[in-house]
Amino acid sequence: SVDRTFLPGVKSVLLEAATALWEGRSNFISEAHFRTLDGRPLVAIMSMPVPTTEEEARRVPVSFVDVTARKAMEEELALERRRLQEIIWGTNVGTWEWNVQTGAVTVNERWAEMVGYTIAELSPISIATWTGLAHPDDLKASEAQLAQVFAGALDRYECEVRMRHRNGDFIWVLDRGKVIERDADGRPLRMSGTHTDVTQRKRAEAKAARLAAIRELILRCDRVILREPDETRLLRRLVEMLVESRGYAFVWIGVPRQDAERSVEPVAWAGAAAAFLEGVTVHWSDDAFSQGPTARAIKTGSPQTIRSIADAPGLAHIADAAARWGLVSVIALPILVQGRVDAVLSAFSVHADSFDEDETALLLEFAANLGLAMQTRRTEAENEQFRLQLDRAALGAINAVAATLEKRDPYTSGHQERVARLSVAIATELGWERSRIEGLRLGAMIHDIGKISVPSEILNRPGRLTASELAIIKAHPQVGYEILEKSDFPWPIRDMIHQHHERLDGSGYPQGLTGERIIAEAKVIAVADVLEAISSHRPYRPALGLDAALREIEGGRGTIYDAEIVDVCVRLVRDRGFRWESPDPAAADLATR
C-alpha cells in the first residue's frame, strides 16, 4: 500500500509511459518514489510492457523492485565524491590515474592548470603527456623510482620533478603515487596519485642555499683577507674565489688612475670570459668610454647594476664584446678606502637575474670588508715603516751609548754586546716573538749604562774595591734607570736595566726583588751577564772560563736564577756549541733592521 499524497514522480512516470507508447517501445521501465503505510520513503524500479491494444491496457502486469537501499548508498557515494572533490580542490592538489598497461591517464583540472592548460587542451592525455612535460633530468629519477615500486621494493612513489609550464618556465611538483591494482602475476595494472605545486618552496630553498653560499664565501674571503699580507695577491685570490663559488662568467677589480684619460687599470681578474677586457677601454672621465657601470661606480660611489648590457644606453663600447662572450648582466661595486673610491669590483653573469637585492646586499658587504682590509693593510704598512725608523734611531742611540761606556772601561770592552748576543739566543730558544727579542737585545746592549756615573779609576782598578766603592758600583742599575726616565721605548728597557742584578731569592740589588716581581727580560740578562762575566777577563782576576761560569748558574738554578733560562743557556753552550766569538744570526738580523 502507498500514500497517494507522496507521488512526486507520478506525473513524470505517466509522461515517460506515454512517450514509450508513442515511440513504439515494447517495454517501459522507470524509477518511482513512494511512501509506505508506516511513512518510510520507498524508491522502486517499475517495469511493465507497453499496451498496444485496449484489451492489453485493461490488464497490465507491473513489476516493482525495491531499490531504496541501493539509492541511499549511491547518494552517499555521490556526497562523498563531492566532499572529496572539494577537499582536493581546497588543497590545490592535482590528481592523476594511470592505466599502466594501456598508458591512458586521467587527470583533474588542477593537474592541467599547474602547467598552464585545460584538460581539453591536453587531451588525449596519456603517459606520453607526462614524459613530454617532465624535465629530462628529473624524469630519469622518476622512472628509476617507479621501477622499484613496480617491483615491490618500494610501497609508494614520491619524487620532486620539474614540469615545463605553457609559458616556457619550469615549475616544481611533488609527484606522489601508489599502485592500486595488480594482476594475478603481480604486474601493476593501475596507479593513482597527486601532484602538488612546490615551486615557491623550491625557490625559497634555492634562495636560502644561494644566500648561505654567499655568506660562506664571505667568511672564506675574510679568512684570506686576514692571512694574505700582499694586497695584489689578495685581490687576485678574492676574484678567483668569487668566480669559483658564485659561477660568474667574469670578475675584475679596476683601480681609477689620475692620468690624462682618467683610465681604470685592471689589477685582478678571473673567469672564463676574462679575455673580455682585452678589447675594452674603460675611463672614468666624461668621454665615450666612461658611461659603463665601472665608471659610474667610481663617480657616484654607489653600486651599479645592469640587467641587460645589450639594451642599456651608453654601453656601445662594451656591448659587442659582451655579446661575443655571452655576458648579459653586470654589477659594479665601489671599494671604499677612507671614504674614497679606491677600486671597483665588477662581476659579469650570463643570466639577467643574477644580481637581485639579496645578492647585491651581500656583495656590498664583501666589497666593504675588502675596502676595510685594504685600508688596514696600508695603515699597518705605514705604521711598520714608522716603527722601523724609530727602532733604527733607538738602536743607533743605544749603540752610541754602549760605545761610550766601553771607551771608559776598556777591560770590559764588548761585554754588553756579548751579553746581548747570548740573551737573544736564549730568548729565541724560549720561543719569544721577534719584536720582544729585539727589545731584549737593545736592553742588554745598555744594561750597564748606569756605570757612566762610576769613576774610571774604580771601573779599571785591578785590586779589591772598598765597601764605599762597591756601593758606588752597585748603584749603577738605579742610575741607569734614572738616566732613561724620560725615554719612551716600546719595550721595558728601563726595567731590564733596573732589575738585571736582582735575584729570585731577594739577594740581588738595588731593590731586593723576588720571584715574579722580576720581569723575564731581566732574568735572561742576569744569567747571560753572569756567564759572560765569569768566563771573561777582569782587571781584578783572569778569565775563569765557560765551565766555571756554567757551574755558577747551575748552582743557583731555581734559587737565584730562573730554572728554565738556566737550562736553555746550558743547552746552548754545551749542546749547541754557543761561543761569544761566533756571530749569532738572530742578533745580526735584528741589528740590521
Coordinates of C-alpha atoms in Angstrom, one line a residue:
S1 CA 0.0 0.0 0.0
V2 CA 1.2 3.5 -0.7
D3 CA 0.3 7.0 0.3
R4 CA -1.0 8.7 -2.8
T5 CA -0.1 12.1 -1.4
F6 CA 3.7 11.1 -1.8
L7 CA 3.9 10.5 -5.5
P8 CA 6.4 13.3 -6.7
G9 CA 7.3 11.2 -9.7
V10 CA 3.8 10.1 -10.9
K11 CA 3.4 12.8 -13.5
S12 CA 6.9 12.2 -14.9
V13 CA 6.2 8.4 -14.9
L14 CA 2.9 8.9 -16.9
L15 CA 4.7 11.2 -19.3
E16 CA 7.5 8.7 -19.8
A17 CA 4.9 5.9 -20.3
A18 CA 3.1 7.9 -22.9
T19 CA 6.4 8.7 -24.6
A20 CA 7.3 5.0 -24.7
L21 CA 3.9 4.3 -26.3
W22 CA 4.3 7.0 -28.9
E23 CA 7.8 5.7 -29.7
G24 CA 6.6 2.2 -30.2
R25 CA 8.7 0.7 -27.4
S26 CA 7.5 -2.7 -26.2
N27 CA 8.6 -2.2 -22.5
F28 CA 8.6 0.7 -20.1
I29 CA 11.0 1.0 -17.2
S30 CA 11.1 3.9 -14.8
E31 CA 12.1 4.8 -11.3
A32 CA 9.2 5.8 -9.0
H33 CA 9.1 7.2 -5.5
F34 CA 6.5 6.1 -2.9
R35 CA 5.9 6.2 0.8
T36 CA 4.9 3.1 2.7
L37 CA 2.0 3.0 5.1
D38 CA 4.3 3.5 8.1
G39 CA 5.7 6.6 6.5
R40 CA 9.1 5.4 5.1
P41 CA 10.2 6.7 1.7
L42 CA 10.5 3.9 -0.9
V43 CA 12.3 4.0 -4.2
A44 CA 11.3 1.3 -6.8
I45 CA 12.1 0.4 -10.3
M46 CA 8.8 -0.1 -12.1
S47 CA 8.7 -2.2 -15.2
M48 CA 5.7 -3.1 -17.5
P49 CA 5.0 -4.0 -21.1
V50 CA 3.6 -1.1 -23.1
P51 CA 0.0 -2.0 -24.1
T52 CA -0.8 -1.5 -27.8
T53 CA -4.5 -2.5 -27.7
E54 CA -7.4 -1.7 -25.5
E55 CA -7.6 -5.3 -24.3
E56 CA -3.9 -5.2 -23.3
A57 CA -4.5 -2.0 -21.4
R58 CA -7.2 -3.5 -19.3
R59 CA -4.8 -5.9 -17.6
V60 CA -1.2 -4.7 -17.5
P61 CA 1.3 -6.7 -15.4
V62 CA 3.6 -4.3 -13.5
S63 CA 6.8 -5.3 -11.7
F64 CA 8.2 -3.3 -8.8
V65 CA 11.8 -3.8 -7.5
D66 CA 12.7 -2.0 -4.2
V67 CA 16.0 -0.1 -4.7
T68 CA 15.7 2.2 -1.7
A69 CA 18.9 0.8 -0.1
R70 CA 20.9 1.0 -3.3
K71 CA 19.7 4.6 -4.0
A72 CA 20.7 5.6 -0.4
M73 CA 24.1 4.1 -1.0
E74 CA 24.5 5.8 -4.4
E75 CA 23.5 9.2 -2.8
E76 CA 26.1 8.7 0.0
L77 CA 28.8 7.8 -2.5
A78 CA 27.9 10.9 -4.6
L79 CA 28.1 13.0 -1.5
E80 CA 31.4 11.5 -0.5
R81 CA 32.6 12.1 -4.1
R82 CA 31.6 15.8 -3.8
R83 CA 33.3 16.1 -0.5
L84 CA 36.5 14.5 -1.8
Q85 CA 36.5 16.9 -4.8
E86 CA 36.0 19.9 -2.5
I87 CA 38.9 18.7 -0.3
I88 CA 41.2 18.1 -3.3
W89 CA 40.3 21.5 -4.7
G90 CA 40.9 23.1 -1.3
T91 CA 44.3 21.6 -1.0
N92 CA 45.2 22.8 -4.5
V93 CA 46.3 19.3 -5.5
G94 CA 46.2 17.8 -8.9
T95 CA 45.2 14.1 -9.2
W96 CA 46.0 11.5 -11.8
E97 CA 45.2 7.9 -12.5
W98 CA 47.3 5.9 -14.9
N99 CA 46.4 2.6 -16.6
V100 CA 49.9 1.2 -16.7
Q101 CA 49.1 -1.4 -19.3
T102 CA 47.4 0.9 -21.9
G103 CA 49.2 4.1 -21.0
A104 CA 45.9 6.1 -20.6
V105 CA 46.0 8.8 -18.0
T106 CA 43.1 10.6 -16.3
V107 CA 43.7 13.9 -14.5
N108 CA 41.7 16.6 -12.8
E109 CA 41.5 20.3 -13.9
R110 CA 44.0 21.3 -11.2
W111 CA 46.6 19.0 -12.7
A112 CA 46.3 20.6 -16.1
E113 CA 46.2 24.1 -14.6
M114 CA 49.5 23.7 -12.9
V115 CA 51.2 23.6 -16.3
G116 CA 49.0 26.3 -17.8
Y117 CA 46.5 24.2 -19.8
T118 CA 42.9 22.9 -19.6
I119 CA 42.1 19.2 -19.8
A120 CA 40.6 19.7 -23.2
E121 CA 43.9 21.3 -24.5
L122 CA 45.9 18.4 -23.3
S123 CA 43.5 15.7 -24.5
P124 CA 44.0 12.9 -25.3
I125 CA 46.1 12.6 -22.1
S126 CA 48.5 9.6 -21.8
I127 CA 51.7 8.8 -20.1
A128 CA 53.4 10.5 -23.1
T129 CA 51.8 13.8 -21.9
W130 CA 53.7 13.4 -18.6
T131 CA 57.0 12.4 -20.2
G132 CA 56.7 15.3 -22.6
L133 CA 56.2 17.9 -19.9
A134 CA 58.7 16.5 -17.3
H135 CA 62.3 17.7 -17.2
P136 CA 64.6 15.1 -18.8
D137 CA 67.0 15.0 -15.8
D138 CA 64.2 14.6 -13.3
L139 CA 62.4 12.1 -15.5
K140 CA 65.3 9.7 -15.1
A141 CA 65.0 9.8 -11.3
S142 CA 61.2 9.3 -11.6
E143 CA 61.5 6.3 -13.8
A144 CA 64.1 4.7 -11.6
Q145 CA 61.8 5.0 -8.6
L146 CA 58.8 3.8 -10.5
A147 CA 60.7 0.6 -11.4
Q148 CA 61.3 0.0 -7.7
V149 CA 57.6 0.5 -6.9
F150 CA 56.5 -1.9 -9.7
A151 CA 59.0 -4.5 -8.5
G152 CA 57.6 -4.2 -5.0
A153 CA 60.8 -2.9 -3.5
L154 CA 59.0 0.4 -2.5
D155 CA 55.5 0.7 -1.2
R156 CA 54.8 4.0 -2.7
Y157 CA 56.3 6.5 -5.2
E158 CA 57.4 10.0 -4.3
C159 CA 59.6 12.3 -6.4
E160 CA 60.1 16.1 -6.9
V161 CA 60.0 16.8 -10.6
R162 CA 60.3 19.9 -12.8
M163 CA 57.5 20.3 -15.4
R164 CA 57.5 22.7 -18.3
H165 CA 54.8 25.3 -18.0
R166 CA 52.9 26.6 -21.0
N167 CA 54.9 29.9 -20.7
G168 CA 58.2 28.1 -21.1
D169 CA 59.3 28.2 -17.5
F170 CA 59.7 25.1 -15.3
I171 CA 57.6 24.6 -12.2
W172 CA 58.3 22.1 -9.4
V173 CA 55.8 19.4 -8.5
L174 CA 55.8 16.9 -5.7
D175 CA 54.6 13.7 -7.5
R176 CA 53.2 11.0 -5.3
G177 CA 51.5 7.8 -6.2
K178 CA 50.7 4.2 -5.4
V179 CA 49.9 1.0 -7.3
I180 CA 46.2 0.3 -6.6
E181 CA 45.7 -2.8 -8.7
R182 CA 47.9 -5.6 -9.9
D183 CA 47.1 -8.7 -12.0
A184 CA 47.4 -12.3 -10.7
D185 CA 51.1 -12.3 -11.5
G186 CA 51.7 -9.1 -9.5
R187 CA 52.2 -6.9 -12.5
P188 CA 50.8 -3.3 -12.0
L189 CA 47.6 -2.5 -13.7
R190 CA 46.5 0.8 -12.3
M191 CA 48.3 3.5 -10.3
S192 CA 46.9 6.8 -8.9
G193 CA 48.5 9.7 -7.2
T194 CA 48.7 13.5 -6.8
H195 CA 50.7 16.5 -8.0
T196 CA 51.4 19.3 -5.5
D197 CA 52.9 22.5 -6.7
V198 CA 56.0 23.1 -4.6
T199 CA 57.6 25.8 -6.8
Q200 CA 57.6 28.5 -4.2
R201 CA 59.1 26.2 -1.6
K202 CA 61.8 25.1 -4.0
R203 CA 62.6 28.7 -5.0
A204 CA 62.8 29.7 -1.3
E205 CA 65.1 26.8 -0.6
A206 CA 67.3 27.7 -3.6
K207 CA 67.4 31.3 -2.5
A208 CA 68.3 30.3 1.1
A209 CA 71.0 28.0 -0.3
R210 CA 72.3 30.7 -2.6
L211 CA 72.5 33.3 0.2
A212 CA 74.1 30.7 2.5
A213 CA 76.7 30.1 -0.2
I214 CA 77.4 33.8 -0.4
R215 CA 77.7 34.1 3.3
E216 CA 80.1 31.1 3.5
L217 CA 82.1 32.7 0.6
I218 CA 82.3 36.0 2.6
L219 CA 83.6 34.1 5.6
R220 CA 86.2 32.3 3.5
C221 CA 87.2 35.6 1.9
D222 CA 87.6 37.2 5.3
R223 CA 89.9 34.4 6.3
V224 CA 92.0 35.0 3.2
I225 CA 92.0 38.7 4.0
L226 CA 93.4 38.0 7.4
R227 CA 96.1 35.7 6.1
E228 CA 97.3 37.3 3.0
P229 CA 99.6 40.4 3.6
D230 CA 100.3 41.3 0.0
E231 CA 97.5 43.4 -1.5
T232 CA 97.9 42.4 -5.1
R233 CA 97.9 38.6 -4.3
L234 CA 94.9 39.2 -2.0
L235 CA 92.8 40.9 -4.8
R236 CA 93.7 38.2 -7.3
R237 CA 92.7 35.4 -4.9
L238 CA 89.4 37.0 -4.0
V239 CA 88.2 37.4 -7.6
E240 CA 89.2 33.8 -8.2
M241 CA 87.1 32.7 -5.2
L242 CA 84.1 34.8 -6.5
V243 CA 84.2 33.0 -9.8
E244 CA 84.6 29.6 -8.3
S245 CA 81.9 30.0 -5.7
R246 CA 79.3 32.1 -7.5
G247 CA 79.7 30.9 -11.1
Y248 CA 80.2 34.4 -12.5
A249 CA 81.5 34.4 -16.1
F250 CA 84.0 37.1 -15.3
V251 CA 85.1 39.2 -12.3
W252 CA 87.7 42.0 -12.3
I253 CA 88.9 44.7 -10.0
G254 CA 89.9 48.1 -11.5
V255 CA 91.8 51.0 -10.0
P256 CA 91.0 54.6 -11.1
R257 CA 94.1 56.4 -12.2
Q258 CA 94.7 60.1 -12.3
D259 CA 96.3 60.1 -15.8
A260 CA 95.2 62.3 -18.7
E261 CA 92.5 59.9 -19.8
R262 CA 91.5 59.0 -16.2
S263 CA 91.8 55.4 -17.1
V264 CA 90.8 52.4 -15.0
E265 CA 93.6 49.9 -14.6
P266 CA 92.8 46.2 -14.1
V267 CA 94.7 44.8 -11.2
A268 CA 93.0 41.5 -10.7
W269 CA 90.7 39.3 -12.9
A270 CA 89.3 35.8 -13.2
G271 CA 86.7 33.8 -15.1
A272 CA 86.2 32.1 -18.4
A273 CA 85.4 35.4 -20.1
A274 CA 88.5 37.2 -18.8
A275 CA 89.6 37.9 -22.4
F276 CA 86.6 40.3 -22.5
L277 CA 89.0 43.0 -21.0
E278 CA 91.4 42.8 -24.0
G279 CA 89.0 44.6 -26.4
V280 CA 87.5 47.0 -23.9
T281 CA 88.6 50.5 -22.8
V282 CA 87.3 51.9 -19.5
H283 CA 87.7 55.5 -18.4
W284 CA 86.1 57.4 -15.6
S285 CA 86.2 60.9 -17.2
D286 CA 83.4 62.2 -19.4
D287 CA 84.2 60.6 -22.8
A288 CA 82.5 57.8 -24.7
F289 CA 84.4 55.2 -22.7
S290 CA 83.2 56.4 -19.3
Q291 CA 79.4 55.5 -19.5
G292 CA 79.7 52.0 -18.2
P293 CA 78.9 50.7 -14.7
T294 CA 82.5 50.7 -13.5
A295 CA 82.9 54.5 -14.3
R296 CA 79.6 55.3 -12.7
A297 CA 80.5 53.4 -9.6
I298 CA 83.7 55.4 -9.4
K299 CA 82.0 58.8 -9.9
T300 CA 79.0 58.1 -7.7
G301 CA 80.4 55.9 -5.0
S302 CA 77.4 53.6 -5.2
P303 CA 76.7 50.2 -6.8
Q304 CA 75.6 50.0 -10.4
T305 CA 73.5 47.1 -11.7
I306 CA 72.6 46.4 -15.3
R307 CA 70.3 43.5 -16.1
S308 CA 70.8 43.7 -19.9
I309 CA 74.1 45.0 -21.3
A310 CA 72.7 44.8 -24.8
D311 CA 69.7 47.1 -24.1
A312 CA 71.4 49.6 -21.7
P313 CA 72.1 53.1 -23.1
G314 CA 75.7 54.3 -23.4
L315 CA 77.3 50.9 -23.4
A316 CA 78.0 50.6 -27.1
H317 CA 81.8 50.5 -26.3
I318 CA 81.4 47.2 -24.4
A319 CA 78.1 45.7 -25.9
D320 CA 79.8 43.9 -28.8
A321 CA 82.5 42.3 -26.6
A322 CA 79.9 41.3 -24.0
A323 CA 77.7 39.6 -26.7
R324 CA 80.7 37.8 -28.0
W325 CA 81.4 36.3 -24.6
G326 CA 77.7 35.8 -23.7
L327 CA 77.7 38.3 -20.9
V328 CA 74.2 39.5 -20.1
S329 CA 74.3 41.4 -16.8
V330 CA 76.8 43.2 -14.7
I331 CA 77.2 44.7 -11.2
A332 CA 79.9 47.2 -10.3
L333 CA 80.6 47.8 -6.6
P334 CA 82.9 50.6 -5.3
I335 CA 85.6 49.6 -2.8
L336 CA 86.0 52.5 -0.4
V337 CA 89.2 53.2 1.5
Q338 CA 88.9 56.1 4.0
G339 CA 85.8 57.2 2.3
R340 CA 87.3 57.4 -1.2
V341 CA 86.7 55.0 -4.1
D342 CA 90.0 53.3 -4.3
A343 CA 88.9 50.5 -6.6
V344 CA 85.8 48.9 -8.3
L345 CA 84.8 45.3 -8.2
S346 CA 82.8 44.3 -11.4
A347 CA 81.1 40.9 -11.8
F348 CA 79.5 39.7 -15.1
S349 CA 76.9 37.0 -15.5
V350 CA 75.4 35.1 -18.4
H351 CA 72.0 35.5 -16.7
A352 CA 69.8 38.6 -16.4
D353 CA 68.6 37.9 -12.8
S354 CA 71.9 37.0 -11.1
F355 CA 72.1 40.3 -9.1
D356 CA 68.9 40.5 -7.1
E357 CA 68.5 42.6 -3.9
D358 CA 69.9 39.9 -1.6
E359 CA 72.9 39.1 -3.6
T360 CA 73.7 42.8 -4.1
A361 CA 73.5 43.4 -0.4
L362 CA 75.9 40.6 0.4
L363 CA 78.3 41.6 -2.4
L364 CA 78.2 45.1 -0.9
E365 CA 79.3 43.6 2.4
F366 CA 82.0 41.7 0.6
A367 CA 83.3 45.0 -1.0
A368 CA 83.1 46.8 2.3
N369 CA 85.2 44.1 4.0
L370 CA 87.7 44.3 1.2
G371 CA 87.9 48.1 1.5
L372 CA 88.5 47.8 5.2
A373 CA 91.2 45.2 4.7
M374 CA 93.0 47.4 2.1
Q375 CA 92.8 50.3 4.5
T376 CA 94.1 48.3 7.4
R377 CA 97.0 46.9 5.4
R378 CA 98.1 50.3 4.3
T379 CA 97.9 51.7 7.8
E380 CA 99.8 48.7 9.1
A381 CA 102.5 49.2 6.4
E382 CA 102.8 52.9 7.3
N383 CA 103.0 52.1 11.0
E384 CA 105.5 49.3 10.4
Q385 CA 107.7 51.7 8.4
F386 CA 107.5 54.3 11.1
R387 CA 108.2 51.8 13.7
L388 CA 111.3 50.6 11.8
Q389 CA 112.6 54.1 11.6
L390 CA 112.1 54.6 15.3
D391 CA 113.8 51.3 16.0
R392 CA 116.8 52.2 13.9
A393 CA 117.0 55.5 15.7
A394 CA 116.8 53.9 19.1
L395 CA 119.3 51.2 18.1
G396 CA 121.7 53.9 16.8
A397 CA 121.4 55.8 20.1
I398 CA 121.9 52.7 22.2
N399 CA 124.9 51.6 20.2
A400 CA 126.4 55.1 20.7
V401 CA 125.9 54.9 24.4
A402 CA 127.3 51.4 24.6
A403 CA 130.4 52.5 22.6
T404 CA 130.9 55.4 25.0
L405 CA 130.8 53.1 28.0
E406 CA 133.3 50.7 26.5
K407 CA 135.7 53.6 25.9
R408 CA 135.6 54.4 29.6
D409 CA 136.0 50.7 30.5
P410 CA 138.4 49.0 28.0
Y411 CA 138.7 45.9 30.3
T412 CA 135.0 45.1 29.7
S413 CA 135.0 46.1 26.1
G414 CA 132.4 44.1 24.2
H415 CA 130.8 42.8 27.5
Q416 CA 127.4 44.3 26.8
E417 CA 127.4 43.2 23.1
R418 CA 128.3 39.6 24.2
V419 CA 125.5 39.6 26.9
A420 CA 123.1 40.9 24.2
R421 CA 124.1 38.1 21.8
L422 CA 123.6 35.3 24.5
S423 CA 120.3 36.9 25.6
V424 CA 119.0 36.9 22.1
A425 CA 120.0 33.2 21.7
I426 CA 118.3 32.3 25.0
A427 CA 115.1 34.2 24.1
T428 CA 115.0 32.6 20.6
E429 CA 115.2 29.2 22.1
L430 CA 112.4 30.1 24.5
G431 CA 110.2 30.9 21.5
W432 CA 109.7 34.6 22.1
E433 CA 108.3 36.7 19.3
R434 CA 110.6 38.7 17.1
S435 CA 109.6 42.2 18.5
R436 CA 110.2 41.1 22.1
I437 CA 113.6 39.6 21.3
E438 CA 114.6 42.9 19.6
G439 CA 113.6 44.8 22.7
L440 CA 115.6 42.4 24.9
R441 CA 118.7 42.9 22.7
L442 CA 118.5 46.7 22.9
G443 CA 118.1 46.4 26.7
A444 CA 121.1 44.0 27.1
M445 CA 123.2 46.3 24.9
I446 CA 123.0 49.1 27.5
H447 CA 122.2 47.2 30.7
D448 CA 125.3 48.7 32.3
I449 CA 124.6 52.3 31.2
G450 CA 124.5 53.4 34.8
K451 CA 128.2 52.8 35.1
I452 CA 128.7 56.1 33.2
S453 CA 128.5 57.6 36.7
V454 CA 131.2 55.4 38.2
P455 CA 134.7 57.0 38.1
S456 CA 137.1 55.4 35.6
E457 CA 139.6 54.7 38.4
I458 CA 137.1 52.5 40.2
L459 CA 136.0 50.7 37.0
N460 CA 139.6 49.9 36.0
R461 CA 141.1 49.3 39.4
P462 CA 142.8 45.9 39.4
G463 CA 142.7 45.4 43.2
R464 CA 139.8 44.7 45.6
L465 CA 137.3 47.5 46.0
T466 CA 136.5 49.2 49.3
A467 CA 132.9 49.0 50.7
S468 CA 132.1 52.5 49.6
E469 CA 133.5 51.9 46.1
L470 CA 131.5 48.7 45.9
A471 CA 128.4 50.7 46.9
I472 CA 129.0 53.1 44.0
I473 CA 129.3 50.1 41.6
K474 CA 126.0 48.6 43.0
A475 CA 124.2 51.9 42.3
H476 CA 124.6 51.6 38.6
P477 CA 121.3 49.8 37.9
Q478 CA 119.4 52.7 39.7
V479 CA 121.4 55.3 37.9
G480 CA 120.7 53.7 34.5
Y481 CA 117.0 53.6 35.3
E482 CA 117.0 57.3 36.1
I483 CA 119.1 58.2 33.0
L484 CA 116.3 56.7 30.8
E485 CA 113.5 58.2 32.9
K486 CA 112.3 60.4 30.0
S487 CA 112.9 57.9 27.3
D488 CA 109.8 56.2 25.7
F489 CA 110.7 52.8 24.3
P490 CA 108.1 50.2 23.1
W491 CA 109.8 47.7 25.4
P492 CA 110.5 47.6 29.1
I493 CA 114.2 48.6 28.7
R494 CA 114.3 50.7 31.9
D495 CA 113.1 47.8 33.9
M496 CA 115.7 45.5 32.3
I497 CA 118.4 47.9 33.3
H498 CA 117.0 48.4 36.8
Q499 CA 116.5 44.7 37.5
H500 CA 119.3 42.8 35.8
H501 CA 121.1 42.3 39.2
E502 CA 118.0 41.2 41.0
R503 CA 117.8 37.5 42.1
L504 CA 114.9 35.2 42.7
D505 CA 115.5 34.8 46.4
G506 CA 115.7 38.6 47.0
S507 CA 119.5 38.6 47.5
G508 CA 120.1 40.9 44.5
Y509 CA 120.1 44.7 44.2
P510 CA 119.2 47.5 44.1
Q511 CA 115.5 46.7 45.2
G512 CA 115.8 43.2 46.5
L513 CA 113.0 41.9 44.3
T514 CA 111.9 38.3 44.4
G515 CA 110.3 35.8 42.0
E516 CA 107.6 37.0 39.7
R517 CA 108.3 40.7 40.6
I518 CA 111.3 40.5 38.3
I519 CA 110.5 40.8 34.6
A520 CA 111.5 37.9 32.3
E521 CA 113.9 40.0 30.2
A522 CA 115.8 41.0 33.3
K523 CA 116.1 37.3 34.3
V524 CA 117.5 36.4 30.9
I525 CA 120.1 39.3 31.1
A526 CA 121.0 38.3 34.6
V527 CA 122.0 34.7 33.5
A528 CA 123.8 36.0 30.4
D529 CA 125.6 38.7 32.4
V530 CA 126.9 36.2 35.0
L531 CA 128.0 33.7 32.4
E532 CA 129.9 36.3 30.4
A533 CA 131.5 38.0 33.4
I534 CA 132.8 34.8 35.0
S535 CA 134.2 33.4 31.7
S536 CA 135.9 36.7 30.7
H537 CA 139.0 38.6 31.9
R538 CA 138.5 41.3 34.6
P539 CA 141.0 43.8 36.0
Y540 CA 141.0 42.1 39.3
R541 CA 141.2 38.5 38.0
P542 CA 141.9 36.4 34.9
A543 CA 139.1 34.7 33.0
L544 CA 137.7 31.6 34.8
G545 CA 136.3 30.0 31.6
L546 CA 132.9 28.7 30.5
D547 CA 132.9 25.6 32.7
A548 CA 133.2 27.7 35.8
A549 CA 130.5 30.0 34.6
L550 CA 128.2 27.1 33.9
R551 CA 128.8 25.7 37.3
E552 CA 127.9 29.0 38.9
I553 CA 124.5 29.4 37.1
E554 CA 123.7 25.7 37.6
G555 CA 124.4 26.1 41.3
G556 CA 121.9 28.9 41.5
R557 CA 119.3 27.2 39.3
G558 CA 115.8 27.8 40.7
T559 CA 117.0 29.7 43.8
I560 CA 118.7 32.8 42.4
Y561 CA 118.4 32.3 38.7
D562 CA 115.3 31.2 36.7
A563 CA 115.5 27.4 36.2
E564 CA 114.1 27.4 32.6
I565 CA 116.5 30.1 31.5
V566 CA 119.5 28.3 33.1
D567 CA 118.5 25.1 31.4
V568 CA 118.3 26.8 28.0
C569 CA 121.6 28.6 28.5
V570 CA 123.4 25.4 29.5
R571 CA 121.9 23.6 26.5
L572 CA 123.1 26.4 24.1
V573 CA 126.6 26.3 25.4
R574 CA 127.1 22.6 26.0
D575 CA 124.9 21.0 23.3
R576 CA 124.7 23.7 20.6
G577 CA 128.3 25.0 20.8
F578 CA 127.4 28.6 21.5
R579 CA 130.6 30.8 21.6
W580 CA 131.0 34.5 22.1
E581 CA 133.1 34.9 19.0
S582 CA 130.5 33.1 16.8
P583 CA 128.1 35.6 15.2
D584 CA 124.6 35.0 16.3
P585 CA 122.2 35.0 13.2
A586 CA 119.2 36.3 15.2
A587 CA 121.2 39.2 16.7
A588 CA 122.8 40.0 13.4
D589 CA 119.3 40.1 11.7
L590 CA 118.0 42.4 14.4
A591 CA 121.0 44.6 14.2
T592 CA 120.4 45.3 10.5
R593 CA 116.7 46.3 11.0

